[in-house]
Amino acid sequence: EVQLVESGGGLVEPGRSLRLSCTASGFNFGDYAMSWFRQAPGKGLEWVSFIRGKAYGGTTEYAASVKDRFIMSRDDSKSTAYLQMNSLKADDTAVYYCTRERGWITKIRGDIDYWGQGTLVTVSS
Amino acid sequence: DVVMTQSPLSLPVTLGQPASISCRSSQSLVYTDGNSHVHWFQQRPGQSPRRLIYKVSNRDSGVPDRFSGSGSGTDFTLKISKVEADDVGVYYCMQGTYWPWTIGQGTTVEIK
């Protein structure tokens, strides 16, 4: 069974940093791309970042709203994806969801097939 | 960036009646492979999103056949043939054709 478990959320002051983790199980993690989405309280979904699998060099993509502040990475030996969030702002307050993307198999772009339960990040002084 | 515009944003529906959600993109979502990479997600209250439809019209495993997707180019539609209580939630369209991926504002389906 595929499982994605996010952790690392919490309360952080503006300007500080936080690192989210997404621990995966039930599939060959290194073969898949992963992505982060977020949802501000009472708002809609927003795509945040994406990292390709090892076969595609593990390269990344970012939303403009987080580019140059957030860094997505992965450790395939630990089946874990990370989101390093720097220079946090109040607007970054949201539930952050980790997702699996299988487009490399299906050739479907944005082929998100599994979501985690989310972790809440609150940026406030 | 591609803007995805959903309508309506709120959709009160009587149980057993059909529902339709429109999603329009600011530019054609046809990729070089000839396909439109548009997907639909459902988010029930208090839950993580779940995908219903991928690549315009393909139902995910376990999704009831009362859900269907259609469209091409810039206009896409999600239809529920007969709304059930279990369908209450927010529905989102997402395009994966271009970076950055963009998502519609969401349509809240509620029972009248």
mmCIF file of C-alpha atoms in Angstrom:
data_model
loop_
_atom_site.group_PDB
_atom_site.id
_atom_site.type_symbol
_atom_site.label_atom_id
_atom_site.label_comp_id
_atom_site.label_asym_id
_atom_site.label_seq_id
_atom_site.Cartn_x
_atom_site.Cartn_y
_atom_site.Cartn_z
ATOM 1 C CA GLU A 1 0.000 0.000 0.000
ATOM 2 C CA VAL A 2 1.376 3.408 -0.973
ATOM 3 C CA GLN A 3 1.727 5.779 1.961
ATOM 4 C CA LEU A 4 3.051 9.326 2.162
ATOM 5 C CA VAL A 5 3.566 10.782 5.622
ATOM 6 C CA GLU A 6 4.453 14.440 6.043
ATOM 7 C CA SER A 7 6.132 15.825 9.129
ATOM 8 C CA GLY A 8 7.974 18.902 10.305
ATOM 9 C CA GLY A 9 5.150 21.418 10.326
ATOM 10 C CA GLY A 10 4.573 23.821 13.184
ATOM 11 C CA LEU A 11 4.613 27.433 14.280
ATOM 12 C CA VAL A 12 7.504 29.537 13.020
ATOM 13 C CA GLU A 13 8.262 33.259 13.098
ATOM 14 C CA PRO A 14 8.391 35.315 9.907
ATOM 15 C CA GLY A 15 11.831 35.277 8.326
ATOM 16 C CA ARG A 16 12.786 31.942 9.883
ATOM 17 C CA SER A 17 13.232 28.549 8.255
ATOM 18 C CA LEU A 18 11.519 25.187 8.494
ATOM 19 C CA ARG A 19 12.113 21.824 6.817
ATOM 20 C CA LEU A 20 9.260 19.512 5.928
ATOM 21 C CA SER A 21 9.758 15.801 5.336
ATOM 22 C CA CYS A 22 7.682 13.339 3.365
ATOM 23 C CA THR A 23 8.424 9.705 4.137
ATOM 24 C CA ALA A 24 7.139 7.256 1.554
ATOM 25 C CA SER A 25 6.451 3.560 1.674
ATOM 26 C CA GLY A 26 4.851 0.901 -0.470
ATOM 27 C CA PHE A 27 6.698 1.672 -3.715
ATOM 28 C CA ASN A 28 10.193 2.118 -5.170
ATOM 29 C CA PHE A 29 10.616 5.735 -4.091
ATOM 30 C CA GLY A 30 13.671 6.472 -6.217
ATOM 31 C CA ASP A 31 11.785 5.678 -9.402
ATOM 32 C CA TYR A 32 9.108 8.337 -8.893
ATOM 33 C CA ALA A 33 8.838 12.092 -9.064
ATOM 34 C CA MET A 34 7.432 13.830 -6.017
ATOM 35 C CA SER A 35 5.697 17.121 -5.508
ATOM 36 C CA TRP A 36 4.460 19.472 -2.802
ATOM 37 C CA PHE A 37 1.154 21.314 -2.827
ATOM 38 C CA ARG A 38 -0.226 23.659 -0.196
ATOM 39 C CA GLN A 39 -3.581 24.977 0.939
ATOM 40 C CA ALA A 40 -3.913 28.156 2.968
ATOM 41 C CA PRO A 41 -6.682 28.107 5.608
ATOM 42 C CA GLY A 42 -10.065 28.225 3.883
ATOM 43 C CA LYS A 43 -8.443 28.616 0.465
ATOM 44 C CA GLY A 44 -7.802 26.511 -2.620
ATOM 45 C CA LEU A 45 -4.934 24.294 -3.627
ATOM 46 C CA GLU A 46 -1.622 25.655 -4.882
ATOM 47 C CA TRP A 47 1.184 23.677 -6.441
ATOM 48 C CA VAL A 48 4.542 24.474 -4.777
ATOM 49 C CA SER A 49 7.386 22.314 -6.073
ATOM 50 C CA PHE A 50 8.361 19.187 -7.975
ATOM 51 C CA ILE A 51 11.392 16.920 -8.093
ATOM 52 C CA ARG A 52 12.091 14.328 -10.769
ATOM 53 C CA GLY A 53 13.258 10.811 -10.090
ATOM 54 C CA LYS A 54 16.868 9.714 -10.351
ATOM 55 C CA ALA A 55 16.446 8.587 -13.947
ATOM 56 C CA TYR A 56 15.746 12.208 -14.862
ATOM 57 C CA GLY A 57 18.481 13.701 -12.753
ATOM 58 C CA GLY A 58 16.403 14.690 -9.750
ATOM 59 C CA THR A 59 15.892 18.170 -11.195
ATOM 60 C CA THR A 60 13.344 20.534 -9.699
ATOM 61 C CA GLU A 61 10.576 22.976 -10.583
ATOM 62 C CA TYR A 62 9.089 25.697 -8.367
ATOM 63 C CA ALA A 63 6.131 28.017 -8.240
ATOM 64 C CA ALA A 64 7.119 31.660 -8.622
ATOM 65 C CA SER A 65 5.770 32.409 -5.136
ATOM 66 C CA VAL A 66 8.424 30.193 -3.508
ATOM 67 C CA LYS A 67 11.279 30.187 -5.993
ATOM 68 C CA ASP A 68 14.573 31.319 -4.437
ATOM 69 C CA ARG A 69 13.169 30.717 -0.928
ATOM 70 C CA PHE A 70 12.171 27.032 -0.960
ATOM 71 C CA ILE A 71 14.368 24.092 -1.930
ATOM 72 C CA MET A 72 13.007 20.641 -2.628
ATOM 73 C CA SER A 73 15.333 17.662 -2.333
ATOM 74 C CA ARG A 74 15.193 13.923 -1.891
ATOM 75 C CA ASP A 75 17.099 11.134 -0.192
ATOM 76 C CA ASP A 76 16.239 7.941 -2.010
ATOM 77 C CA SER A 77 18.072 5.828 0.580
ATOM 78 C CA LYS A 78 15.553 7.045 3.147
ATOM 79 C CA SER A 79 12.539 7.144 0.794
ATOM 80 C CA THR A 80 12.078 10.730 1.861
ATOM 81 C CA ALA A 81 11.445 14.016 0.092
ATOM 82 C CA TYR A 82 12.141 17.327 1.757
ATOM 83 C CA LEU A 83 11.002 20.899 1.450
ATOM 84 C CA GLN A 84 13.420 23.402 2.945
ATOM 85 C CA MET A 85 11.488 26.611 3.476
ATOM 86 C CA ASN A 86 13.517 29.767 4.093
ATOM 87 C CA SER A 87 12.586 33.406 4.651
ATOM 88 C CA LEU A 88 9.091 32.358 5.598
ATOM 89 C CA LYS A 89 6.251 34.822 5.280
ATOM 90 C CA ALA A 90 2.751 34.938 6.734
ATOM 91 C CA ASP A 91 1.449 34.052 3.249
ATOM 92 C CA ASP A 92 3.230 30.692 3.491
ATOM 93 C CA THR A 93 0.827 29.628 6.248
ATOM 94 C CA ALA A 94 -0.883 26.527 4.890
ATOM 95 C CA VAL A 95 -1.326 22.796 5.068
ATOM 96 C CA TYR A 96 1.453 21.296 2.951
ATOM 97 C CA TYR A 97 0.691 18.092 1.082
ATOM 98 C CA CYS A 98 3.242 15.674 -0.344
ATOM 99 C CA THR A 99 2.238 13.860 -3.512
ATOM 100 C CA ARG A 100 3.590 11.169 -5.808
ATOM 101 C CA GLU A 101 3.777 11.830 -9.524
ATOM 102 C CA ARG A 102 4.022 9.001 -12.031
ATOM 103 C CA GLY A 103 4.227 10.848 -15.339
ATOM 104 C CA TRP A 104 7.478 9.141 -16.221
ATOM 105 C CA ILE A 105 5.509 5.882 -16.489
ATOM 106 C CA THR A 106 2.238 7.068 -17.934
ATOM 107 C CA LYS A 107 3.538 9.991 -20.028
ATOM 108 C CA ILE A 108 0.740 12.006 -18.475
ATOM 109 C CA ARG A 109 1.952 15.401 -17.321
ATOM 110 C CA GLY A 110 0.956 16.219 -13.760
ATOM 111 C CA ASP A 111 -0.064 12.632 -13.080
ATOM 112 C CA ILE A 112 -0.559 12.929 -9.299
ATOM 113 C CA ASP A 113 -1.879 9.625 -7.991
ATOM 114 C CA TYR A 114 -1.284 9.732 -4.217
ATOM 115 C CA TRP A 115 -1.526 12.441 -1.568
ATOM 116 C CA GLY A 116 -0.343 12.519 2.013
ATOM 117 C CA GLN A 117 -2.491 13.714 4.896
ATOM 118 C CA GLY A 118 -0.729 17.082 5.091
ATOM 119 C CA THR A 119 1.218 19.004 7.698
ATOM 120 C CA LEU A 120 0.276 22.473 8.932
ATOM 121 C CA VAL A 121 2.781 25.300 8.786
ATOM 122 C CA THR A 122 1.869 28.492 10.600
ATOM 123 C CA VAL A 123 4.044 31.561 10.095
ATOM 124 C CA SER A 124 3.346 34.100 12.790
ATOM 125 C CA SER A 125 5.100 36.164 15.417
ATOM 126 C CA ASP B 1 1.242 31.259 -16.304
ATOM 127 C CA VAL B 2 -1.916 29.464 -17.402
ATOM 128 C CA VAL B 3 -4.956 30.670 -15.495
ATOM 129 C CA MET B 4 -7.608 28.067 -14.766
ATOM 130 C CA THR B 5 -11.052 29.571 -14.179
ATOM 131 C CA GLN B 6 -13.796 27.429 -12.696
ATOM 132 C CA SER B 7 -17.503 28.141 -12.652
ATOM 133 C CA PRO B 8 -19.621 28.183 -10.724
ATOM 134 C CA LEU B 9 -17.674 28.591 -7.496
ATOM 135 C CA SER B 10 -20.633 27.334 -5.481
ATOM 136 C CA LEU B 11 -23.032 24.667 -6.672
ATOM 137 C CA PRO B 12 -26.057 23.714 -4.569
ATOM 138 C CA VAL B 13 -27.554 20.512 -5.947
ATOM 139 C CA THR B 14 -30.574 18.404 -5.087
ATOM 140 C CA LEU B 15 -29.795 14.772 -4.333
ATOM 141 C CA GLY B 16 -30.197 12.657 -7.442
ATOM 142 C CA GLN B 17 -29.889 15.615 -9.778
ATOM 143 C CA PRO B 18 -26.998 16.233 -12.177
ATOM 144 C CA ALA B 19 -24.209 18.715 -11.610
ATOM 145 C CA SER B 20 -21.746 20.282 -14.000
ATOM 146 C CA ILE B 21 -18.557 22.229 -13.325
ATOM 147 C CA SER B 22 -16.759 24.211 -15.992
ATOM 148 C CA CYS B 23 -13.018 24.844 -16.140
ATOM 149 C CA ARG B 24 -11.583 27.224 -18.707
ATOM 150 C CA SER B 25 -7.913 27.843 -19.323
ATOM 151 C CA SER B 26 -6.289 31.070 -20.505
ATOM 152 C CA GLN B 27 -4.571 29.209 -23.330
ATOM 153 C CA SER B 28 -4.883 25.896 -25.115
ATOM 154 C CA LEU B 29 -3.765 22.968 -22.973
ATOM 155 C CA VAL B 30 -2.975 20.695 -25.884
ATOM 156 C CA TYR B 31 0.575 19.430 -25.402
ATOM 157 C CA THR B 32 2.977 18.405 -28.173
ATOM 158 C CA ASP B 33 1.704 14.842 -27.790
ATOM 159 C CA GLY B 34 -1.750 15.985 -28.886
ATOM 160 C CA ASN B 35 -3.278 15.453 -25.437
ATOM 161 C CA SER B 36 -4.683 17.948 -22.925
ATOM 162 C CA HIS B 37 -3.204 17.161 -19.514
ATOM 163 C CA VAL B 38 -6.136 18.297 -17.408
ATOM 164 C CA HIS B 39 -7.106 16.530 -14.221
ATOM 165 C CA TRP B 40 -9.935 16.823 -11.705
ATOM 166 C CA PHE B 41 -9.639 16.426 -7.936
ATOM 167 C CA GLN B 42 -12.215 16.089 -5.198
ATOM 168 C CA GLN B 43 -11.575 17.284 -1.657
ATOM 169 C CA ARG B 44 -14.132 16.157 0.868
ATOM 170 C CA PRO B 45 -14.410 18.182 4.103
ATOM 171 C CA GLY B 46 -11.436 17.544 6.349
ATOM 172 C CA GLN B 47 -9.704 15.241 3.877
ATOM 173 C CA SER B 48 -6.769 15.365 1.489
ATOM 174 C CA PRO B 49 -7.567 15.814 -2.185
ATOM 175 C CA ARG B 50 -8.231 12.744 -4.273
ATOM 176 C CA ARG B 51 -8.059 12.585 -8.038
ATOM 177 C CA LEU B 52 -11.206 11.611 -9.914
ATOM 178 C CA ILE B 53 -10.349 12.193 -13.554
ATOM 179 C CA TYR B 54 -7.012 12.329 -15.369
ATOM 180 C CA LYS B 55 -6.201 13.579 -18.835
ATOM 181 C CA VAL B 56 -9.634 15.137 -19.377
ATOM 182 C CA SER B 57 -11.855 12.080 -19.373
ATOM 183 C CA ASN B 58 -10.237 9.050 -17.729
ATOM 184 C CA ARG B 59 -11.734 7.940 -14.424
ATOM 185 C CA ASP B 60 -9.366 6.852 -11.695
ATOM 186 C CA SER B 61 -9.704 3.402 -10.189
ATOM 187 C CA GLY B 62 -12.559 3.212 -7.723
ATOM 188 C CA VAL B 63 -14.254 6.396 -8.932
ATOM 189 C CA PRO B 64 -17.988 5.877 -9.488
ATOM 190 C CA ASP B 65 -19.115 6.054 -13.079
ATOM 191 C CA ARG B 66 -21.491 8.899 -12.244
ATOM 192 C CA PHE B 67 -18.393 11.113 -12.590
ATOM 193 C CA SER B 68 -17.301 11.992 -16.110
ATOM 194 C CA GLY B 69 -14.947 14.475 -17.692
ATOM 195 C CA SER B 70 -14.894 16.019 -21.130
ATOM 196 C CA GLY B 71 -13.455 18.887 -23.105
ATOM 197 C CA SER B 72 -10.563 19.970 -25.231
ATOM 198 C CA GLY B 73 -8.387 22.972 -25.940
ATOM 199 C CA THR B 74 -9.419 25.545 -23.357
ATOM 200 C CA ASP B 75 -12.814 24.288 -22.148
ATOM 201 C CA PHE B 76 -13.239 21.349 -19.800
ATOM 202 C CA THR B 77 -16.157 19.992 -17.823
ATOM 203 C CA LEU B 78 -16.695 17.670 -14.889
ATOM 204 C CA LYS B 79 -20.162 16.168 -14.645
ATOM 205 C CA ILE B 80 -21.861 14.224 -11.907
ATOM 206 C CA SER B 81 -24.835 12.404 -13.368
ATOM 207 C CA LYS B 82 -26.760 11.993 -10.110
ATOM 208 C CA VAL B 83 -25.369 13.721 -7.060
ATOM 209 C CA GLU B 84 -25.123 11.687 -3.869
ATOM 210 C CA ALA B 85 -24.486 12.896 -0.320
ATOM 211 C CA ASP B 86 -20.968 11.477 -0.547
ATOM 212 C CA ASP B 87 -20.150 13.971 -3.330
ATOM 213 C CA VAL B 88 -20.197 17.013 -1.056
ATOM 214 C CA GLY B 89 -16.875 18.815 -1.178
ATOM 215 C CA VAL B 90 -14.688 21.044 -3.285
ATOM 216 C CA TYR B 91 -13.722 20.136 -6.835
ATOM 217 C CA TYR B 92 -10.595 21.427 -8.546
ATOM 218 C CA CYS B 93 -9.296 21.269 -12.083
ATOM 219 C CA MET B 94 -5.547 21.280 -12.640
ATOM 220 C CA GLN B 95 -3.423 21.586 -15.747
ATOM 221 C CA GLY B 96 -0.157 19.702 -16.029
ATOM 222 C CA THR B 97 0.583 20.616 -19.631
ATOM 223 C CA TYR B 98 2.769 23.612 -18.809
ATOM 224 C CA TRP B 99 5.051 24.628 -15.972
ATOM 225 C CA PRO B 100 4.022 25.891 -13.539
ATOM 226 C CA TRP B 101 1.125 23.565 -12.876
ATOM 227 C CA THR B 102 -1.921 25.668 -12.093
ATOM 228 C CA ILE B 103 -5.185 24.889 -10.386
ATOM 229 C CA GLY B 104 -8.659 26.376 -10.579
ATOM 230 C CA GLN B 105 -10.150 28.222 -7.603
ATOM 231 C CA GLY B 106 -12.342 25.283 -6.658
ATOM 232 C CA THR B 107 -16.084 24.650 -6.862
ATOM 233 C CA THR B 108 -17.961 23.829 -3.685
ATOM 234 C CA VAL B 109 -20.695 21.257 -4.195
ATOM 235 C CA GLU B 110 -23.346 21.198 -1.487
ATOM 236 C CA ILE B 111 -26.706 19.551 -1.096
ATOM 237 C CA LYS B 112 -29.750 21.807 -1.241
#
